[in-house]
Coordinates of C-alpha atoms in Angstrom, one line a residue:
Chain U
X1 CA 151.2 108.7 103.1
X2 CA 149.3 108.5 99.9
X3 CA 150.5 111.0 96.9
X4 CA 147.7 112.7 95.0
X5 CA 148.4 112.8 91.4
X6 CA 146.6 114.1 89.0
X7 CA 146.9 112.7 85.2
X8 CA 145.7 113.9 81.7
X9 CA 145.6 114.6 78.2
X10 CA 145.0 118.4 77.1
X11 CA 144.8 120.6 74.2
X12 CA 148.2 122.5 73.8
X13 CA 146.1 125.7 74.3
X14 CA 144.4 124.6 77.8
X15 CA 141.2 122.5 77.4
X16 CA 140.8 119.0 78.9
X17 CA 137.2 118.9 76.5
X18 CA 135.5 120.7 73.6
X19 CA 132.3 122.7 75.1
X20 CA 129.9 119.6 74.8
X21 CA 132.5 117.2 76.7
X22 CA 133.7 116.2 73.2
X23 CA 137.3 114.3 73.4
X24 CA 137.5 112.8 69.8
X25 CA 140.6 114.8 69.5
X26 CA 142.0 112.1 71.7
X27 CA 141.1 109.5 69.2
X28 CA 142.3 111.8 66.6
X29 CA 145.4 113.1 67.7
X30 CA 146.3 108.9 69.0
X31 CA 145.5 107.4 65.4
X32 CA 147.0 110.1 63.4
X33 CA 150.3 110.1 64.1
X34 CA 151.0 106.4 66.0
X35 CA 149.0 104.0 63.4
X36 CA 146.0 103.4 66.6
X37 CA 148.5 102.5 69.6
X38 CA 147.4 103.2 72.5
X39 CA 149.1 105.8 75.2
X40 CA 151.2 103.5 77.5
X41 CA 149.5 104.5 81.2
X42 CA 150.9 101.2 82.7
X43 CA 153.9 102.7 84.0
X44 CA 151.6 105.2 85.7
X45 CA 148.7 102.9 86.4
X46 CA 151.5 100.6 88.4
X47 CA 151.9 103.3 91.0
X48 CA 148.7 103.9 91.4
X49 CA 146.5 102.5 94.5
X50 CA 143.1 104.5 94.5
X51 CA 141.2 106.5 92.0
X52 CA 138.8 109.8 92.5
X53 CA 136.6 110.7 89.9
X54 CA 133.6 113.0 89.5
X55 CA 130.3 112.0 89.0
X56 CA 130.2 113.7 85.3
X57 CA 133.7 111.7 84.5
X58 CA 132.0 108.4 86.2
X59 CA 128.6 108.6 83.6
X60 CA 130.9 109.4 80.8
X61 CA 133.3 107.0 81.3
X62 CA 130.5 103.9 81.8
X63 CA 129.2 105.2 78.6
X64 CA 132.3 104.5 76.9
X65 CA 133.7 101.8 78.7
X66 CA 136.7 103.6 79.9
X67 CA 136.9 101.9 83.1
X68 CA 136.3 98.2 81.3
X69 CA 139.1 95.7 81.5
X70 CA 141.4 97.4 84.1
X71 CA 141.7 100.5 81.7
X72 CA 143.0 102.4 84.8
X73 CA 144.5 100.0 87.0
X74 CA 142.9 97.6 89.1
X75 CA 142.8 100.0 92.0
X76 CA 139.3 100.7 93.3
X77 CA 137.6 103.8 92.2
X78 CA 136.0 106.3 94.2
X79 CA 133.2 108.1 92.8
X80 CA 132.2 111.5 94.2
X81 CA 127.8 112.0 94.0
X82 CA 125.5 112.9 95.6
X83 CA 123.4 109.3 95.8
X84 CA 124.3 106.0 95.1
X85 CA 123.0 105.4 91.9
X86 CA 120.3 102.4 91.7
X87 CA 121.8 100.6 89.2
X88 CA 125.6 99.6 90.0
X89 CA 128.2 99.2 87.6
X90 CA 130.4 96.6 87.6
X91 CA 133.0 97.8 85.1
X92 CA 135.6 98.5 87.4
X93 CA 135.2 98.2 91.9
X94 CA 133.2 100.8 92.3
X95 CA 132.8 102.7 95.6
X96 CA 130.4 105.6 95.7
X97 CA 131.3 108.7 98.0
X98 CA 128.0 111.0 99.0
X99 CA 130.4 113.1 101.8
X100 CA 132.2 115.1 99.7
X101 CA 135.9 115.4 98.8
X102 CA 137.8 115.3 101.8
X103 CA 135.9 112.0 103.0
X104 CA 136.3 110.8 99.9
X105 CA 140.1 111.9 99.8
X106 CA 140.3 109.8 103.3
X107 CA 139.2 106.5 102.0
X108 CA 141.4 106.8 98.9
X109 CA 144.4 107.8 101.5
X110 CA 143.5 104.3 103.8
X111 CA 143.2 102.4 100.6
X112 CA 145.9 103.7 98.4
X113 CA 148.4 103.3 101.2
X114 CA 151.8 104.3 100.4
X115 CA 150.9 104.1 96.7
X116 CA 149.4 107.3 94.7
X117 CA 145.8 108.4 95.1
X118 CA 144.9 109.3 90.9
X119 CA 143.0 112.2 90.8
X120 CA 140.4 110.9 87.4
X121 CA 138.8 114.1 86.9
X122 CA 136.8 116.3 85.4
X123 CA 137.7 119.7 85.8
X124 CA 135.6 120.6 88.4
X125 CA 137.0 117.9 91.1
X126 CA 140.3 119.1 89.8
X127 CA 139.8 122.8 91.0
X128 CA 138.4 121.2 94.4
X129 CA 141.0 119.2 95.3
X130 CA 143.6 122.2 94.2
X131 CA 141.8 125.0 95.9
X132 CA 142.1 122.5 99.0
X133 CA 145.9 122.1 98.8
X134 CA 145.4 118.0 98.4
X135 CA 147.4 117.6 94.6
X136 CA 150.9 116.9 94.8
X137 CA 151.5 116.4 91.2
X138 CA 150.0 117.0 88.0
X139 CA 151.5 114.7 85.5
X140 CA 150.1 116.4 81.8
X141 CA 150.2 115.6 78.3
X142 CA 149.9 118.2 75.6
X143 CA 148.3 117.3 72.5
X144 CA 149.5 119.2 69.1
X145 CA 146.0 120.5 69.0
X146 CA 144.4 124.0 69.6
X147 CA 140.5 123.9 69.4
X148 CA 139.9 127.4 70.3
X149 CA 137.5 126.6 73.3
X150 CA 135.7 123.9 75.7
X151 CA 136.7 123.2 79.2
X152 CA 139.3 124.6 80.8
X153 CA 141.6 122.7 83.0
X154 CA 141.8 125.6 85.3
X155 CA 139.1 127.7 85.6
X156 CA 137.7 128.5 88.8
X157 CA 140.6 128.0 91.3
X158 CA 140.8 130.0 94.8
X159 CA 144.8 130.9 94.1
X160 CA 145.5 132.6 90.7
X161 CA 148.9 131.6 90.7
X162 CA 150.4 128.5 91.6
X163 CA 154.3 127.8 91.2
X164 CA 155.2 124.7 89.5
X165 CA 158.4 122.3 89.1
X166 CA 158.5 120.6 85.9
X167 CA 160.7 118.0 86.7
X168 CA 160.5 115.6 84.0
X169 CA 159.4 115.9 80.1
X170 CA 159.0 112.8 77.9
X171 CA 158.3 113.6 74.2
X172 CA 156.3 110.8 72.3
X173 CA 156.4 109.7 68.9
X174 CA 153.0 110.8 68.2
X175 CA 153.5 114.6 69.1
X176 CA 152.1 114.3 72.8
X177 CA 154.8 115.9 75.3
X178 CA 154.0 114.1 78.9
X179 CA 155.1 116.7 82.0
X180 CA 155.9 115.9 85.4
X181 CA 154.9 118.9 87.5
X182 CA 155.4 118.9 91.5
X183 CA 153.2 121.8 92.8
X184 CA 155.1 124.2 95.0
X185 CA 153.9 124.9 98.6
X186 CA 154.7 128.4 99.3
Chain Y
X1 CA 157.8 131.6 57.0
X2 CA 156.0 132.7 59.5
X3 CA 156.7 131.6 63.0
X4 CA 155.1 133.0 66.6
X5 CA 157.2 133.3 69.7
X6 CA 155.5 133.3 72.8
X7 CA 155.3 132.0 76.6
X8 CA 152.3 130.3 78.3
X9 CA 151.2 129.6 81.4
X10 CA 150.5 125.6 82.0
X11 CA 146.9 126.4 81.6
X12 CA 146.8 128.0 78.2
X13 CA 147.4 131.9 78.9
X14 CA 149.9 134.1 77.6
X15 CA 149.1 137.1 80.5
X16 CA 147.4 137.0 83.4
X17 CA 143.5 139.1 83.3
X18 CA 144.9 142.5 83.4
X19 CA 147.7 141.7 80.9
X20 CA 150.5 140.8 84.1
X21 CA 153.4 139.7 83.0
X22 CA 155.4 139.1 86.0
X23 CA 155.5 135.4 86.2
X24 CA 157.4 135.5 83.0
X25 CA 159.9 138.2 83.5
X26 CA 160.4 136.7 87.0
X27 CA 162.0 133.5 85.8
X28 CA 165.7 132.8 87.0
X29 CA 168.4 133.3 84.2
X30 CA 169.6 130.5 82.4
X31 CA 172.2 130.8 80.3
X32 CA 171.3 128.0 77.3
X33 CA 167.9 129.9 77.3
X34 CA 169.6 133.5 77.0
X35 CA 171.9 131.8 73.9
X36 CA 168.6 130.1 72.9
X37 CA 166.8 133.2 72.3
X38 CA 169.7 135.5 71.0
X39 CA 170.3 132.4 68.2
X40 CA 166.9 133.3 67.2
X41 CA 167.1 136.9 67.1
X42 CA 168.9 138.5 64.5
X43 CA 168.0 142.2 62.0
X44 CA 166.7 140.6 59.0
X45 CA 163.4 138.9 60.1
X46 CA 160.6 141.2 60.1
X47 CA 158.9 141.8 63.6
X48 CA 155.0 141.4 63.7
X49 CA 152.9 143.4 67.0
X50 CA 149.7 143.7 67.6
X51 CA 149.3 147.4 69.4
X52 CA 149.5 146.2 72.6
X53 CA 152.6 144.3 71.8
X54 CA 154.3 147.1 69.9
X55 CA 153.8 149.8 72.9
X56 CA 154.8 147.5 75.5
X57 CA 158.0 146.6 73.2
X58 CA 158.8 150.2 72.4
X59 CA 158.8 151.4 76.1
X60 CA 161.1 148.6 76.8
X61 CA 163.6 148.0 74.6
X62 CA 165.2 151.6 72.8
X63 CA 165.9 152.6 76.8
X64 CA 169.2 152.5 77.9
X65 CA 168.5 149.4 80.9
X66 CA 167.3 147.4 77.8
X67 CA 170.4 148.1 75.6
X68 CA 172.6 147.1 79.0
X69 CA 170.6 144.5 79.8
X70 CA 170.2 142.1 76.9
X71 CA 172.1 144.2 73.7
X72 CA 171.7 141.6 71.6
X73 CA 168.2 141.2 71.8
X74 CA 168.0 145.0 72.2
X75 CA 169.7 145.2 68.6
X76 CA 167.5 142.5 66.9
X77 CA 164.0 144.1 68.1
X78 CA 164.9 148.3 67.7
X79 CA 166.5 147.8 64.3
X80 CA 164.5 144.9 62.8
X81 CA 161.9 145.8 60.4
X82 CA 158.6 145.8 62.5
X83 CA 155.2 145.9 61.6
X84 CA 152.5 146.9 64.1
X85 CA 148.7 145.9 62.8
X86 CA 146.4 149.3 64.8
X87 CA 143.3 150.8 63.6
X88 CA 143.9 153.4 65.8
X89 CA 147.8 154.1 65.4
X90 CA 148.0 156.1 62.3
X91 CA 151.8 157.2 62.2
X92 CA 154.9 156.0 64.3
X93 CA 157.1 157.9 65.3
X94 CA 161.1 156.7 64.2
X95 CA 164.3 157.6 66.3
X96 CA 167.6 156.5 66.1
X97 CA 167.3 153.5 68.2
X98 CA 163.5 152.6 67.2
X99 CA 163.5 152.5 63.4
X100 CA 161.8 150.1 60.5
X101 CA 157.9 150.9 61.4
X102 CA 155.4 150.3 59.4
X103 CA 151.8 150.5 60.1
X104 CA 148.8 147.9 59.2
X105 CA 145.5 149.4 59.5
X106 CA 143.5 145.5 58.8
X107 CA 144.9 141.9 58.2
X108 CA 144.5 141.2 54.8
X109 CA 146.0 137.6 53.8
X110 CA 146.6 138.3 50.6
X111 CA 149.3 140.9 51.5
X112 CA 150.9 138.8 54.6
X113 CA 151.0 135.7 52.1
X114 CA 153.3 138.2 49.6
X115 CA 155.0 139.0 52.2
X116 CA 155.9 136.3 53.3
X117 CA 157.5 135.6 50.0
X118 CA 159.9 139.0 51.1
X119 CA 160.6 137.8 54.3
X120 CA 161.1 135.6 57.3
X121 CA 158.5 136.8 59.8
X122 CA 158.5 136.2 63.3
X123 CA 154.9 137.3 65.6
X124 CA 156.0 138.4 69.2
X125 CA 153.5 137.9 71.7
X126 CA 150.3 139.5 70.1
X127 CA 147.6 137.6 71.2
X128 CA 144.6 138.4 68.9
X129 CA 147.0 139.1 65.7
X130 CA 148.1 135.2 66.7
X131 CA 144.9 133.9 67.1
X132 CA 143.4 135.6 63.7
X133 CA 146.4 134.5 61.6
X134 CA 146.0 131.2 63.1
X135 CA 142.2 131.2 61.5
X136 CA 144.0 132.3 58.7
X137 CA 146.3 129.4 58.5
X138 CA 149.1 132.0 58.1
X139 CA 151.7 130.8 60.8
X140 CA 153.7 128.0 59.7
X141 CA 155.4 127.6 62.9
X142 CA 154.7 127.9 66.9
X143 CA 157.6 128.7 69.2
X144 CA 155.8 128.2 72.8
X145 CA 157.6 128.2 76.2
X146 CA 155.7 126.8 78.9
X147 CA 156.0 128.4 82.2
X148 CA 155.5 126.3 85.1
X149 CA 152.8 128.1 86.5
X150 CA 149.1 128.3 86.9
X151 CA 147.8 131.3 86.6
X152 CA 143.7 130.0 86.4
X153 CA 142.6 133.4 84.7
X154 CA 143.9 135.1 81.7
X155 CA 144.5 136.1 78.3
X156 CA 144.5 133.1 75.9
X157 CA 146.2 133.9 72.5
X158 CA 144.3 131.1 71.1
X159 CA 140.3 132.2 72.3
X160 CA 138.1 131.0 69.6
X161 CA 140.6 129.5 67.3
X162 CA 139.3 127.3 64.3
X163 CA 140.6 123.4 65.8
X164 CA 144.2 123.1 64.0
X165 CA 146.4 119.9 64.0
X166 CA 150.0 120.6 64.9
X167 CA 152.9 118.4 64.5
X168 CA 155.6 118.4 67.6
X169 CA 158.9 119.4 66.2
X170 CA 161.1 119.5 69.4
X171 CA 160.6 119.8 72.9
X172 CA 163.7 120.8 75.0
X173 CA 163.8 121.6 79.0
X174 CA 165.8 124.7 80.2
X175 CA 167.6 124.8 83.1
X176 CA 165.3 127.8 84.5
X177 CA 162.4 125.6 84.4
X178 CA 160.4 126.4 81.2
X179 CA 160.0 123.6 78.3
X180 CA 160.2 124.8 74.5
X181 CA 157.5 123.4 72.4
X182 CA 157.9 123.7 68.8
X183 CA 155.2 123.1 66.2
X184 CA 154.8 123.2 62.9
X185 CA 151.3 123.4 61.5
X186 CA 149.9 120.7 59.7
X187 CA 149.9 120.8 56.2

């Protein structure tokens, strides 16, 4: 049975994006104190069998190229909208979900196997997939940055409070702290 | 030096909408934490509140379940000096076991900046006195335990803050399931 994990970098006082989806931070925060290396996802990406990502996340991301050359994986990606767009990208395989989460959440389940479904983002899948009990894990990185305000990670969940397990910690050289959180079932 | 202590939820808050506190005080004891906090706590820092802070602190720790509870910490916050920043508050009354108030009626940075210069200053809590000295660029150092919950609403100590570049310090797990993050701001 497929895990669903979701993974990603915040600011250390809660926002996944400043309030016009700005992430230079990112950038910022990478080149500042590592000399332009790049955060090491491979040991994450190697687990991983199937991707979910927002429609919002999916425009983004072809604007930058985030999904170009593997960036994620090679696992196919399954983008949540409402129509498959006209023009196709072919930065990473694709596949385009118009039913919703949990049909999507099913073909990432047949497809991932008994390897990790990687929950992409943006905030707002996030809170869907949490407010429908599918995360297992949240594996995230805090950034030494406060910017004072943006998106939230959490913001419009069902549950106000969810117990976590912080199982493992893993402090970088650049100042990033990676946690391992399981999400308790009560 | 001027350091903040604090706890925050994995999502950014440091209470929950009503000011609910109860995921913090509900964590298991852990007894490198407990030795943790005592070697931090001491009589000769000065103590920093915001009014919310300093009533919630004064109802707590001068009673006699406090002083049983956790003496040492009792000791360190009733007899350290303490400053509470209230526009409202316009004297405080002193007893024997809650003693070294003095009352700020604005922040002027000028003043914290001397001192500073007097004294080691640690910021318990206090949201909005932690997010205006933040924009200030008067805390040197963040002491921030992460509490493995979500809470999804809340009070953030760090609404509206000017974007400020930390360096990582140390990062430690406890036992009782919280991780200490220690900053130190970027000079």
């Amino acid at each position: 049975m497929a895990k669903t994990v979701l993974n990603l970098l915040i600011t250390f006082d809660g926002f996944i994006a400043g309030e016009k989806d700005e992430i230079d931070w990112i950038d910022k925060v990478h080149k500042r104190n590592s000399g332009g290396g790049d955060f090491d996802f491979s040991s994450f990406t190697s687990k991983v069998g199937a991707i979910i990502t927002g429609n919002r996340s999916y425009k983004l991301g072809i604007e930058h190229g985030w999904f170009k050359n593997n960036a994620y994986g090679p696992s196919p990606v399954f983008v949540l909208c409402k129509d498959v767009p006209e023009k196709k990208s072919g930065d990473a395989d694709f596949r385009y979900v118009t039913n919703g989460i949990q049909e999507a959440y099913e073909q990432a389940s047949k497809t991932a196997g008994e390897k990790w479904i990687y929950l992409f983002g943006g905030a707002d899948v996030f809170q869907q997939f949490i407010n429908e009990d599918l995360v297992e894990e949240m594996h995230i990185t805090f950034a030494p940055i406060l910017i004072g305000k943006g998106i939230r990670l959490f913001d419009n969940l069902t549950e106000q409070h969810i117990e976590l397990d912080i199982y493992e910690v893993n402090h970088h050289p650049s100042g990033m702290v990676e946690t391992k959180l399981k999400i308790i079932r009560s | 030096m001027m350091s903040v202590f604090n706890h925050v939820s994995i999502d950014g808050f440091f209470a929950g909408p009503n000011g609910e506190l109860d995921w913090f005080y509900s964590l298991p004891h852990d007894e490198e934490w407990y030795e943790y906090t005592h070697s931090q706590a001491g009589t000769s820092n000065t103590l920093v509140f915001g009014r919310t802070t300093f009533d919630m602190m004064k109802s707590f720790w001068p009673t006699d379940e406090a002083i049983k509870l956790d003496p040492v910490m009792a000791d360190s916050v009733n007899n350290s000096p303490k400053i509470v920043f209230s526009k409202t508050l316009k004297s405080a009354t002193e007893e024997s076991v809650w003693k070294n108030i003095t009352i700020y009626s604005e922040i002027n940075p000028d003043e914290i900046i001397q001192l500073k210069k007097k004294s080691e200053i640690t910021i318990l809590s206090s949201g909005s006195i932690v997010q205006q000295f933040t924009n200030f660029k008067l805390i040197d150092e963040y002491f921030l335990v992460i509490v493995p919950v979500i809470l999804g609403k809340g009070k953030s100590f760090f609404n509206n803050v000017k974007r400020t570049d930390l360096n990582l310090i140390e990062s430690k797990k406890f036992n009782n399931g919280i991780v200490l993050l220690h900053y130190k701001k970027k000079s």
